[in-house]
Amino acid sequence: LAQGWPKRFESKATRSGAARRQDSARAVAMHRVARVAAHVVAGRPVDEQLLAEPVSASSPIIAKLKGKIAALAKERSALKAELLKHGDTKIQDVTIDMCINGARSVKAMVTETSDLDASKGIAYRGRSLFECNKVLPKAPGGECALPEAAFWLLLTGEVPAEDEVRELTQELHARSAVPANVVATLATLPTEMHPMTQLSVCMLALQKDSKFAAKYQEGMKKNEYWEVALEDALDLVAKIPVVAAHIYRRTFKDGAVPAYNPKLDWAGNYAQMLGVNDSEAFKEVTRLYLMLHADHEGGNVSAHTSHLVGSALSDPYYAWAAGLCGLAGPLHGLANQECLGWLLEVQQELGGKEPTKEFVVDYVERTMKAGKVVPGFGHAVLRQPDPRYMLEREFALKHTKDDPLFKLVDCCYQAIPPTLEKTGKVKNPFPNVDAHSGQLMHFYNLKEQNYYTVVFAVSRALGVMAQYVWSRALGLPIERPKSVPLDVLKAALKK
């Protein structure tokens, strides 16, 4: 009511109350400015990084998880502080080629969770994917590592015990309910909209309940960022397969979604909610796929986009929604479906005949002469066969070796690398994971190619969320590289 009265009728008490509110608002604003300034400035003393014990825990397993992250973050923060004492040390020369051609191989960011080696492929916390698939806990009777076990490894640097994974799975089940506003938002989207667009919209709709955003507005301390970010990360990882299953069923089927089964693991439940194949083998290949695609260091488009957005202290939902838009690009996550499309084209030209190396070589040579790219072969970083491809190949040889499409994939594996190598123009002629994933999905009746990137997104949420938590744990600042016009590069030639 006071706002409706003319100024001359305001009482002294009312005016002083308004002044007090202004002072309070000003103090909150200044506090936010101070926190933003602290985030922007890199190299703060180690005692201002994550050194405190976790301040809250929603369950015993999350308390344990936070304790492990806190202990490792203390160690890594100390290393960061020591390295910054030598901040002027040069680690690399930047060339004009690097500047123009996508910042390839520029060492310009820190990612703790995984590292991509040109010869060995991706390693999760120093462990190869072959080792991860061997040592990480599995579903009862299964042979493929559980993705949530990989999530624990990425977060803590430790291989979890079976009981830890079991409890983490139950925690994810407990967080899996999708809010009504997200369900309502999804219902308004056209079913002909690309599934990745639907998924990105739903991630933004989930943002309403971001714990990180809410606590930031309240004024949490910087050394609490990682812990609240973890809460959002766990919520997002728990909910994304449920949202993804609903997107699949409404877009390609009748909209009815098989019931959520909390007795299954995270990936197994996602597989059964898709409703395309009830076999244990499909659940196993889903576990394998989601574990293999969980992380791929921080320089790829979706991970880097998420890191960049997160560096502005946008919450995990904003960060991954942005990352999904990058993942949807044909040069990144969409490559999976393009590879399957190419394989189906080759298969159609075969006309039901068995593929031969001679036929594949001829087809590839015709493809290249037409100025087209052979999808699924080569990689921006790798210079050896992709370990993810090899692990999927092992699975296929055991479970799908009589599939006509696998026979074509196998023939391509033998025929294409030598053909590409002969040109002398290809640094890596070997197949990457995209050359195989589509065949496995297709075999188990997940045939809608437009959906494949969504499955990729469910998996990659694990790594990107682990990276987000660690960026906050290490107090990494806002990312702001320097860009230059071509004239600056031209001038550099004269020096």
mmCIF file of N, CA and C in Angstrom, residues 44-154:
data_model
loop_
_atom_site.group_PDB
_atom_site.id
_atom_site.type_symbol
_atom_site.label_atom_id
_atom_site.label_comp_id
_atom_site.label_asym_id
_atom_site.label_seq_id
_atom_site.Cartn_x
_atom_site.Cartn_y
_atom_site.Cartn_z
ATOM 1 N N ARG A 44 44.132 -17.652 -7.092
ATOM 2 C CA ARG A 44 43.931 -17.268 -5.707
ATOM 3 C C ARG A 44 44.668 -18.239 -4.787
ATOM 4 N N PRO A 45 45.000 -17.813 -3.582
ATOM 5 C CA PRO A 45 45.741 -18.681 -2.670
ATOM 6 C C PRO A 45 45.011 -19.990 -2.419
ATOM 7 N N VAL A 46 45.777 -21.031 -2.137
ATOM 8 C CA VAL A 46 45.188 -22.350 -1.982
ATOM 9 C C VAL A 46 44.189 -22.420 -0.837
ATOM 10 N N ASP A 47 44.367 -21.617 0.217
ATOM 11 C CA ASP A 47 43.437 -21.708 1.345
ATOM 12 C C ASP A 47 42.061 -21.144 1.012
ATOM 13 N N GLU A 48 41.932 -20.475 -0.125
ATOM 14 C CA GLU A 48 40.639 -19.994 -0.555
ATOM 15 C C GLU A 48 39.983 -20.951 -1.550
ATOM 16 N N GLN A 49 40.665 -22.020 -1.847
ATOM 17 C CA GLN A 49 40.080 -23.037 -2.699
ATOM 18 C C GLN A 49 39.317 -24.001 -1.814
ATOM 19 N N LEU A 50 38.992 -25.177 -2.383
ATOM 20 C CA LEU A 50 38.207 -26.158 -1.645
ATOM 21 C C LEU A 50 39.089 -26.851 -0.608
ATOM 22 N N LEU A 51 38.984 -26.409 0.642
ATOM 23 C CA LEU A 51 39.740 -27.041 1.714
ATOM 24 C C LEU A 51 38.831 -27.476 2.855
ATOM 25 N N ALA A 52 37.593 -27.040 2.837
ATOM 26 C CA ALA A 52 36.671 -27.368 3.922
ATOM 27 C C ALA A 52 36.058 -28.746 3.715
ATOM 28 N N GLU A 53 35.566 -29.304 4.815
ATOM 29 C CA GLU A 53 34.807 -30.537 4.722
ATOM 30 C C GLU A 53 33.463 -30.239 4.075
ATOM 31 N N PRO A 54 32.824 -31.239 3.464
ATOM 32 C CA PRO A 54 31.501 -31.005 2.897
ATOM 33 C C PRO A 54 30.545 -30.433 3.941
ATOM 34 N N VAL A 55 29.691 -29.502 3.514
ATOM 35 C CA VAL A 55 28.809 -28.834 4.471
ATOM 36 C C VAL A 55 27.450 -29.514 4.594
ATOM 37 N N SER A 56 27.128 -30.403 3.660
ATOM 38 C CA SER A 56 25.840 -31.090 3.749
ATOM 39 C C SER A 56 25.922 -32.391 2.977
ATOM 40 N N ALA A 57 24.987 -33.270 3.238
ATOM 41 C CA ALA A 57 24.924 -34.524 2.501
ATOM 42 C C ALA A 57 23.495 -35.026 2.561
ATOM 43 N N SER A 58 22.960 -35.446 1.420
ATOM 44 C CA SER A 58 21.573 -35.874 1.372
ATOM 45 C C SER A 58 21.414 -37.351 1.700
ATOM 46 N N SER A 59 22.493 -38.125 1.672
ATOM 47 C CA SER A 59 22.429 -39.552 1.979
ATOM 48 C C SER A 59 23.838 -40.019 2.311
ATOM 49 N N PRO A 60 23.971 -41.180 2.954
ATOM 50 C CA PRO A 60 25.314 -41.673 3.302
ATOM 51 C C PRO A 60 26.233 -41.823 2.091
ATOM 52 N N ILE A 61 25.706 -42.322 0.957
ATOM 53 C CA ILE A 61 26.578 -42.525 -0.197
ATOM 54 C C ILE A 61 27.022 -41.187 -0.782
ATOM 55 N N ILE A 62 26.173 -40.175 -0.730
ATOM 56 C CA ILE A 62 26.572 -38.863 -1.252
ATOM 57 C C ILE A 62 27.545 -38.194 -0.283
ATOM 58 N N ALA A 63 27.355 -38.416 1.010
ATOM 59 C CA ALA A 63 28.328 -37.912 1.979
ATOM 60 C C ALA A 63 29.707 -38.529 1.715
ATOM 61 N N LYS A 64 29.713 -39.815 1.423
ATOM 62 C CA LYS A 64 30.966 -40.506 1.119
ATOM 63 C C LYS A 64 31.574 -39.967 -0.170
ATOM 64 N N LEU A 65 30.739 -39.784 -1.186
ATOM 65 C CA LEU A 65 31.198 -39.257 -2.465
ATOM 66 C C LEU A 65 31.797 -37.860 -2.293
ATOM 67 N N LYS A 66 31.109 -37.014 -1.541
ATOM 68 C CA LYS A 66 31.608 -35.655 -1.327
ATOM 69 C C LYS A 66 32.920 -35.655 -0.543
ATOM 70 N N GLY A 67 33.030 -36.563 0.403
ATOM 71 C CA GLY A 67 34.263 -36.659 1.165
ATOM 72 C C GLY A 67 35.453 -37.014 0.288
ATOM 73 N N LYS A 68 35.231 -37.941 -0.642
ATOM 74 C CA LYS A 68 36.309 -38.344 -1.549
ATOM 75 C C LYS A 68 36.694 -37.210 -2.501
ATOM 76 N N ILE A 69 35.676 -36.509 -3.017
ATOM 77 C CA ILE A 69 35.959 -35.384 -3.908
ATOM 78 C C ILE A 69 36.715 -34.296 -3.149
ATOM 79 N N ALA A 70 36.265 -34.001 -1.925
ATOM 80 C CA ALA A 70 36.907 -32.948 -1.122
ATOM 81 C C ALA A 70 38.375 -33.268 -0.864
ATOM 82 N N ALA A 71 38.666 -34.537 -0.548
ATOM 83 C CA ALA A 71 40.048 -34.926 -0.266
ATOM 84 C C ALA A 71 40.927 -34.777 -1.512
ATOM 85 N N LEU A 72 40.410 -35.245 -2.648
ATOM 86 C CA LEU A 72 41.188 -35.141 -3.878
ATOM 87 C C LEU A 72 41.308 -33.682 -4.318
ATOM 88 N N ALA A 73 40.261 -32.909 -4.130
ATOM 89 C CA ALA A 73 40.301 -31.501 -4.531
ATOM 90 C C ALA A 73 41.319 -30.717 -3.709
ATOM 91 N N LYS A 74 41.480 -31.079 -2.461
ATOM 92 C CA LYS A 74 42.487 -30.427 -1.625
ATOM 93 C C LYS A 74 43.878 -30.663 -2.214
ATOM 94 N N GLU A 75 44.129 -31.895 -2.610
ATOM 95 C CA GLU A 75 45.424 -32.256 -3.196
ATOM 96 C C GLU A 75 45.642 -31.559 -4.538
ATOM 97 N N ARG A 76 44.630 -31.569 -5.397
ATOM 98 C CA ARG A 76 44.767 -30.974 -6.723
ATOM 99 C C ARG A 76 44.823 -29.448 -6.663
ATOM 100 N N SER A 77 44.123 -28.853 -5.704
ATOM 101 C CA SER A 77 44.184 -27.397 -5.536
ATOM 102 C C SER A 77 45.582 -26.960 -5.103
ATOM 103 N N ALA A 78 46.206 -27.763 -4.251
ATOM 104 C CA ALA A 78 47.571 -27.455 -3.831
ATOM 105 C C ALA A 78 48.516 -27.520 -5.035
ATOM 106 N N LEU A 79 48.313 -28.507 -5.905
ATOM 107 C CA LEU A 79 49.127 -28.607 -7.109
ATOM 108 C C LEU A 79 48.880 -27.403 -8.014
ATOM 109 N N LYS A 80 47.635 -27.010 -8.156
ATOM 110 C CA LYS A 80 47.314 -25.833 -8.974
ATOM 111 C C LYS A 80 48.034 -24.593 -8.454
ATOM 112 N N ALA A 81 47.996 -24.391 -7.136
ATOM 113 C CA ALA A 81 48.651 -23.226 -6.542
ATOM 114 C C ALA A 81 50.165 -23.267 -6.779
ATOM 115 N N GLU A 82 50.747 -24.444 -6.694
ATOM 116 C CA GLU A 82 52.189 -24.589 -6.921
ATOM 117 C C GLU A 82 52.528 -24.280 -8.383
ATOM 118 N N LEU A 83 51.693 -24.758 -9.295
ATOM 119 C CA LEU A 83 51.933 -24.506 -10.714
ATOM 120 C C LEU A 83 51.828 -23.024 -11.046
ATOM 121 N N LEU A 84 50.902 -22.336 -10.395
ATOM 122 C CA LEU A 84 50.725 -20.914 -10.677
ATOM 123 C C LEU A 84 51.902 -20.068 -10.200
ATOM 124 N N LYS A 85 52.739 -20.621 -9.344
ATOM 125 C CA LYS A 85 53.968 -19.919 -8.963
ATOM 126 C C LYS A 85 54.918 -19.820 -10.153
ATOM 127 N N HIS A 86 54.682 -20.693 -11.130
ATOM 128 C CA HIS A 86 55.504 -20.711 -12.341
ATOM 129 C C HIS A 86 54.631 -20.378 -13.549
ATOM 130 N N GLY A 87 53.695 -19.466 -13.344
ATOM 131 C CA GLY A 87 52.694 -19.157 -14.355
ATOM 132 C C GLY A 87 53.239 -18.645 -15.666
ATOM 133 N N ASP A 88 54.461 -18.124 -15.678
ATOM 134 C CA ASP A 88 55.042 -17.593 -16.920
ATOM 135 C C ASP A 88 55.757 -18.663 -17.747
ATOM 136 N N THR A 89 55.794 -19.882 -17.254
ATOM 137 C CA THR A 89 56.479 -20.952 -17.977
ATOM 138 C C THR A 89 55.745 -21.274 -19.276
ATOM 139 N N LYS A 90 56.479 -21.297 -20.376
ATOM 140 C CA LYS A 90 55.867 -21.587 -21.676
ATOM 141 C C LYS A 90 55.699 -23.096 -21.837
ATOM 142 N N ILE A 91 54.513 -23.534 -22.272
ATOM 143 C CA ILE A 91 54.280 -24.957 -22.510
ATOM 144 C C ILE A 91 54.101 -25.262 -23.987
ATOM 145 N N GLN A 92 53.976 -24.216 -24.814
ATOM 146 C CA GLN A 92 53.672 -24.467 -26.218
ATOM 147 C C GLN A 92 53.810 -23.182 -27.031
ATOM 148 N N ASP A 93 54.161 -23.324 -28.297
ATOM 149 C CA ASP A 93 54.108 -22.211 -29.241
ATOM 150 C C ASP A 93 52.807 -22.312 -30.040
ATOM 151 N N VAL A 94 52.155 -21.180 -30.248
ATOM 152 C CA VAL A 94 50.910 -21.151 -31.016
ATOM 153 C C VAL A 94 51.221 -20.678 -32.427
ATOM 154 N N THR A 95 50.779 -21.449 -33.406
ATOM 155 C CA THR A 95 51.057 -21.139 -34.804
ATOM 156 C C THR A 95 49.839 -20.511 -35.477
ATOM 157 N N ILE A 96 50.076 -19.950 -36.635
ATOM 158 C CA ILE A 96 48.977 -19.392 -37.436
ATOM 159 C C ILE A 96 47.980 -20.487 -37.788
ATOM 160 N N ASP A 97 48.481 -21.677 -38.106
ATOM 161 C CA ASP A 97 47.606 -22.803 -38.422
ATOM 162 C C ASP A 97 46.670 -23.117 -37.259
ATOM 163 N N MET A 98 47.188 -23.128 -36.051
ATOM 164 C CA MET A 98 46.353 -23.385 -34.872
ATOM 165 C C MET A 98 45.273 -22.321 -34.714
ATOM 166 N N CYS A 99 45.657 -21.104 -34.963
ATOM 167 C CA CYS A 99 44.734 -19.987 -34.775
ATOM 168 C C CYS A 99 43.581 -20.035 -35.772
ATOM 169 N N ILE A 100 43.890 -20.357 -37.019
ATOM 170 C CA ILE A 100 42.868 -20.355 -38.067
ATOM 171 C C ILE A 100 42.055 -21.645 -38.077
ATOM 172 N N ASN A 101 42.710 -22.759 -37.844
ATOM 173 C CA ASN A 101 42.062 -24.063 -38.016
ATOM 174 C C ASN A 101 41.545 -24.667 -36.716
ATOM 175 N N GLY A 102 40.700 -23.924 -36.036
ATOM 176 C CA GLY A 102 39.934 -24.485 -34.931
ATOM 177 C C GLY A 102 40.689 -24.693 -33.637
ATOM 178 N N ALA A 103 41.795 -23.974 -33.426
ATOM 179 C CA ALA A 103 42.574 -24.101 -32.194
ATOM 180 C C ALA A 103 43.015 -25.542 -31.938
ATOM 181 N N ARG A 104 43.244 -26.281 -33.017
ATOM 182 C CA ARG A 104 43.653 -27.682 -32.880
ATOM 183 C C ARG A 104 44.956 -27.800 -32.096
ATOM 184 N N SER A 105 44.943 -28.665 -31.113
ATOM 185 C CA SER A 105 46.123 -29.012 -30.301
ATOM 186 C C SER A 105 46.628 -27.869 -29.424
ATOM 187 N N VAL A 106 45.863 -26.790 -29.313
ATOM 188 C CA VAL A 106 46.263 -25.705 -28.418
ATOM 189 C C VAL A 106 45.969 -26.129 -26.976
ATOM 190 N N LYS A 107 46.988 -26.155 -26.153
ATOM 191 C CA LYS A 107 46.814 -26.530 -24.749
ATOM 192 C C LYS A 107 46.411 -25.273 -23.972
ATOM 193 N N ALA A 108 45.114 -25.107 -23.791
ATOM 194 C CA ALA A 108 44.633 -23.841 -23.239
ATOM 195 C C ALA A 108 43.554 -23.994 -22.185
ATOM 196 N N MET A 109 43.379 -25.214 -21.658
ATOM 197 C CA MET A 109 42.391 -25.388 -20.593
ATOM 198 C C MET A 109 42.748 -26.607 -19.761
ATOM 199 N N VAL A 110 42.152 -26.674 -18.577
ATOM 200 C CA VAL A 110 42.422 -27.777 -17.648
ATOM 201 C C VAL A 110 41.178 -28.651 -17.532
ATOM 202 N N THR A 111 41.355 -29.954 -17.740
ATOM 203 C CA THR A 111 40.285 -30.936 -17.528
ATOM 204 C C THR A 111 40.874 -32.093 -16.735
ATOM 205 N N GLU A 112 40.359 -32.320 -15.548
ATOM 206 C CA GLU A 112 40.917 -33.326 -14.650
ATOM 207 C C GLU A 112 40.387 -34.731 -14.906
ATOM 208 N N THR A 113 39.192 -34.857 -15.467
ATOM 209 C CA THR A 113 38.502 -36.143 -15.464
ATOM 210 C C THR A 113 39.048 -37.149 -16.461
ATOM 211 N N SER A 114 39.532 -36.667 -17.613
ATOM 212 C CA SER A 114 40.008 -37.590 -18.641
ATOM 213 C C SER A 114 41.033 -36.896 -19.524
ATOM 214 N N ASP A 115 41.766 -37.724 -20.277
ATOM 215 C CA ASP A 115 42.802 -37.178 -21.161
ATOM 216 C C ASP A 115 42.828 -38.011 -22.432
ATOM 217 N N LEU A 116 42.930 -37.333 -23.568
ATOM 218 C CA LEU A 116 42.919 -38.011 -24.862
ATOM 219 C C LEU A 116 44.319 -38.043 -25.445
ATOM 220 N N ASP A 117 44.834 -39.245 -25.600
ATOM 221 C CA ASP A 117 46.159 -39.448 -26.179
ATOM 222 C C ASP A 117 46.008 -39.927 -27.622
ATOM 223 N N ALA A 118 46.813 -39.367 -28.519
ATOM 224 C CA ALA A 118 46.680 -39.683 -29.943
ATOM 225 C C ALA A 118 46.893 -41.161 -30.234
ATOM 226 N N SER A 119 47.710 -41.817 -29.431
ATOM 227 C CA SER A 119 48.016 -43.231 -29.673
ATOM 228 C C SER A 119 47.155 -44.181 -28.847
ATOM 229 N N LYS A 120 46.854 -43.788 -27.603
ATOM 230 C CA LYS A 120 46.164 -44.700 -26.686
ATOM 231 C C LYS A 120 44.671 -44.442 -26.577
ATOM 232 N N GLY A 121 44.224 -43.302 -27.071
ATOM 233 C CA GLY A 121 42.805 -42.990 -26.947
ATOM 234 C C GLY A 121 42.500 -42.342 -25.612
ATOM 235 N N ILE A 122 41.228 -42.309 -25.259
ATOM 236 C CA ILE A 122 40.797 -41.630 -24.043
ATOM 237 C C ILE A 122 41.115 -42.475 -22.807
ATOM 238 N N ALA A 123 41.491 -41.801 -21.737
ATOM 239 C CA ALA A 123 41.718 -42.463 -20.453
ATOM 240 C C ALA A 123 40.895 -41.747 -19.400
ATOM 241 N N TYR A 124 40.130 -42.488 -18.631
ATOM 242 C CA TYR A 124 39.364 -41.935 -17.517
ATOM 243 C C TYR A 124 40.254 -41.963 -16.272
ATOM 244 N N ARG A 125 40.647 -40.786 -15.820
ATOM 245 C CA ARG A 125 41.521 -40.693 -14.643
ATOM 246 C C ARG A 125 42.735 -41.613 -14.769
ATOM 247 N N GLY A 126 43.340 -41.619 -15.947
ATOM 248 C CA GLY A 126 44.555 -42.393 -16.169
ATOM 249 C C GLY A 126 44.337 -43.844 -16.533
ATOM 250 N N ARG A 127 43.085 -44.296 -16.618
ATOM 251 C CA ARG A 127 42.795 -45.690 -16.945
ATOM 252 C C ARG A 127 42.221 -45.773 -18.355
ATOM 253 N N SER A 128 42.791 -46.643 -19.179
ATOM 254 C CA SER A 128 42.292 -46.819 -20.538
ATOM 255 C C SER A 128 40.871 -47.372 -20.496
ATOM 256 N N LEU A 129 40.160 -47.236 -21.618
ATOM 257 C CA LEU A 129 38.796 -47.772 -21.664
ATOM 258 C C LEU A 129 38.791 -49.289 -21.558
ATOM 259 N N PHE A 130 39.829 -49.941 -22.079
ATOM 260 C CA PHE A 130 39.920 -51.398 -21.920
ATOM 261 C C PHE A 130 40.013 -51.757 -20.442
ATOM 262 N N GLU A 131 40.828 -50.998 -19.704
ATOM 263 C CA GLU A 131 40.959 -51.251 -18.271
ATOM 264 C C GLU A 131 39.674 -50.913 -17.538
ATOM 265 N N CYS A 132 39.059 -49.803 -17.900
ATOM 266 C CA CYS A 132 37.793 -49.415 -17.251
ATOM 267 C C CYS A 132 36.737 -50.493 -17.434
ATOM 268 N N ASN A 133 36.639 -51.011 -18.647
ATOM 269 C CA ASN A 133 35.624 -52.032 -18.900
ATOM 270 C C ASN A 133 35.920 -53.315 -18.142
ATOM 271 N N LYS A 134 37.182 -53.505 -17.794
ATOM 272 C CA LYS A 134 37.578 -54.708 -17.055
ATOM 273 C C LYS A 134 37.366 -54.555 -15.553
ATOM 274 N N VAL A 135 37.755 -53.402 -14.994
ATOM 275 C CA VAL A 135 37.805 -53.291 -13.532
ATOM 276 C C VAL A 135 36.565 -52.646 -12.904
ATOM 277 N N LEU A 136 35.798 -51.887 -13.671
ATOM 278 C CA LEU A 136 34.626 -51.242 -13.073
ATOM 279 C C LEU A 136 33.520 -52.257 -12.815
ATOM 280 N N PRO A 137 32.755 -52.081 -11.741
ATOM 281 C CA PRO A 137 31.656 -53.010 -11.428
ATOM 282 C C PRO A 137 30.646 -53.130 -12.561
ATOM 283 N N LYS A 138 30.009 -54.282 -12.597
ATOM 284 C CA LYS A 138 29.068 -54.607 -13.668
ATOM 285 C C LYS A 138 27.714 -55.023 -13.096
ATOM 286 N N ALA A 139 26.713 -55.072 -13.957
ATOM 287 C CA ALA A 139 25.409 -55.573 -13.542
ATOM 288 C C ALA A 139 25.534 -57.062 -13.232
ATOM 289 N N PRO A 140 24.647 -57.622 -12.393
ATOM 290 C CA PRO A 140 24.712 -59.054 -12.085
ATOM 291 C C PRO A 140 24.707 -59.904 -13.358
ATOM 292 N N GLY A 141 25.747 -60.702 -13.522
ATOM 293 C CA GLY A 141 25.860 -61.557 -14.697
ATOM 294 C C GLY A 141 26.346 -60.853 -15.943
ATOM 295 N N GLY A 142 26.612 -59.548 -15.846
ATOM 296 C CA GLY A 142 27.013 -58.779 -17.022
ATOM 297 C C GLY A 142 28.510 -58.756 -17.237
ATOM 298 N N GLU A 143 28.912 -58.322 -18.433
ATOM 299 C CA GLU A 143 30.322 -58.233 -18.791
ATOM 300 C C GLU A 143 30.759 -56.805 -19.111
ATOM 301 N N CYS A 144 29.806 -55.888 -19.199
ATOM 302 C CA CYS A 144 30.111 -54.501 -19.554
ATOM 303 C C CYS A 144 30.057 -53.614 -18.320
ATOM 304 N N ALA A 145 31.024 -52.724 -18.199
ATOM 305 C CA ALA A 145 31.099 -51.848 -17.027
ATOM 306 C C ALA A 145 29.880 -50.934 -16.949
ATOM 307 N N LEU A 146 29.454 -50.665 -15.723
ATOM 308 C CA LEU A 146 28.307 -49.788 -15.508
ATOM 309 C C LEU A 146 28.714 -48.327 -15.686
ATOM 310 N N PRO A 147 27.923 -47.538 -16.410
ATOM 311 C CA PRO A 147 28.246 -46.120 -16.606
ATOM 312 C C PRO A 147 28.316 -45.335 -15.302
ATOM 313 N N GLU A 148 27.443 -45.663 -14.336
ATOM 314 C CA GLU A 148 27.486 -44.923 -13.077
ATOM 315 C C GLU A 148 28.771 -45.214 -12.303
ATOM 316 N N ALA A 149 29.374 -46.389 -12.559
ATOM 317 C CA ALA A 149 30.684 -46.680 -11.972
ATOM 318 C C ALA A 149 31.749 -45.779 -12.596
ATOM 319 N N ALA A 150 31.629 -45.544 -13.918
ATOM 320 C CA ALA A 150 32.542 -44.620 -14.586
ATOM 321 C C ALA A 150 32.356 -43.197 -14.059
ATOM 322 N N PHE A 151 31.126 -42.825 -13.758
ATOM 323 C CA PHE A 151 30.831 -41.505 -13.193
ATOM 324 C C PHE A 151 31.548 -41.324 -11.854
ATOM 325 N N TRP A 152 31.505 -42.333 -11.019
ATOM 326 C CA TRP A 152 32.205 -42.305 -9.722
ATOM 327 C C TRP A 152 33.709 -42.143 -9.949
ATOM 328 N N LEU A 153 34.241 -42.908 -10.897
ATOM 329 C CA LEU A 153 35.673 -42.822 -11.210
ATOM 330 C C LEU A 153 36.045 -41.416 -11.677
ATOM 331 N N LEU A 154 35.258 -40.841 -12.566
ATOM 332 C CA LEU A 154 35.538 -39.501 -13.076
ATOM 333 C C LEU A 154 35.496 -38.459 -11.962
#
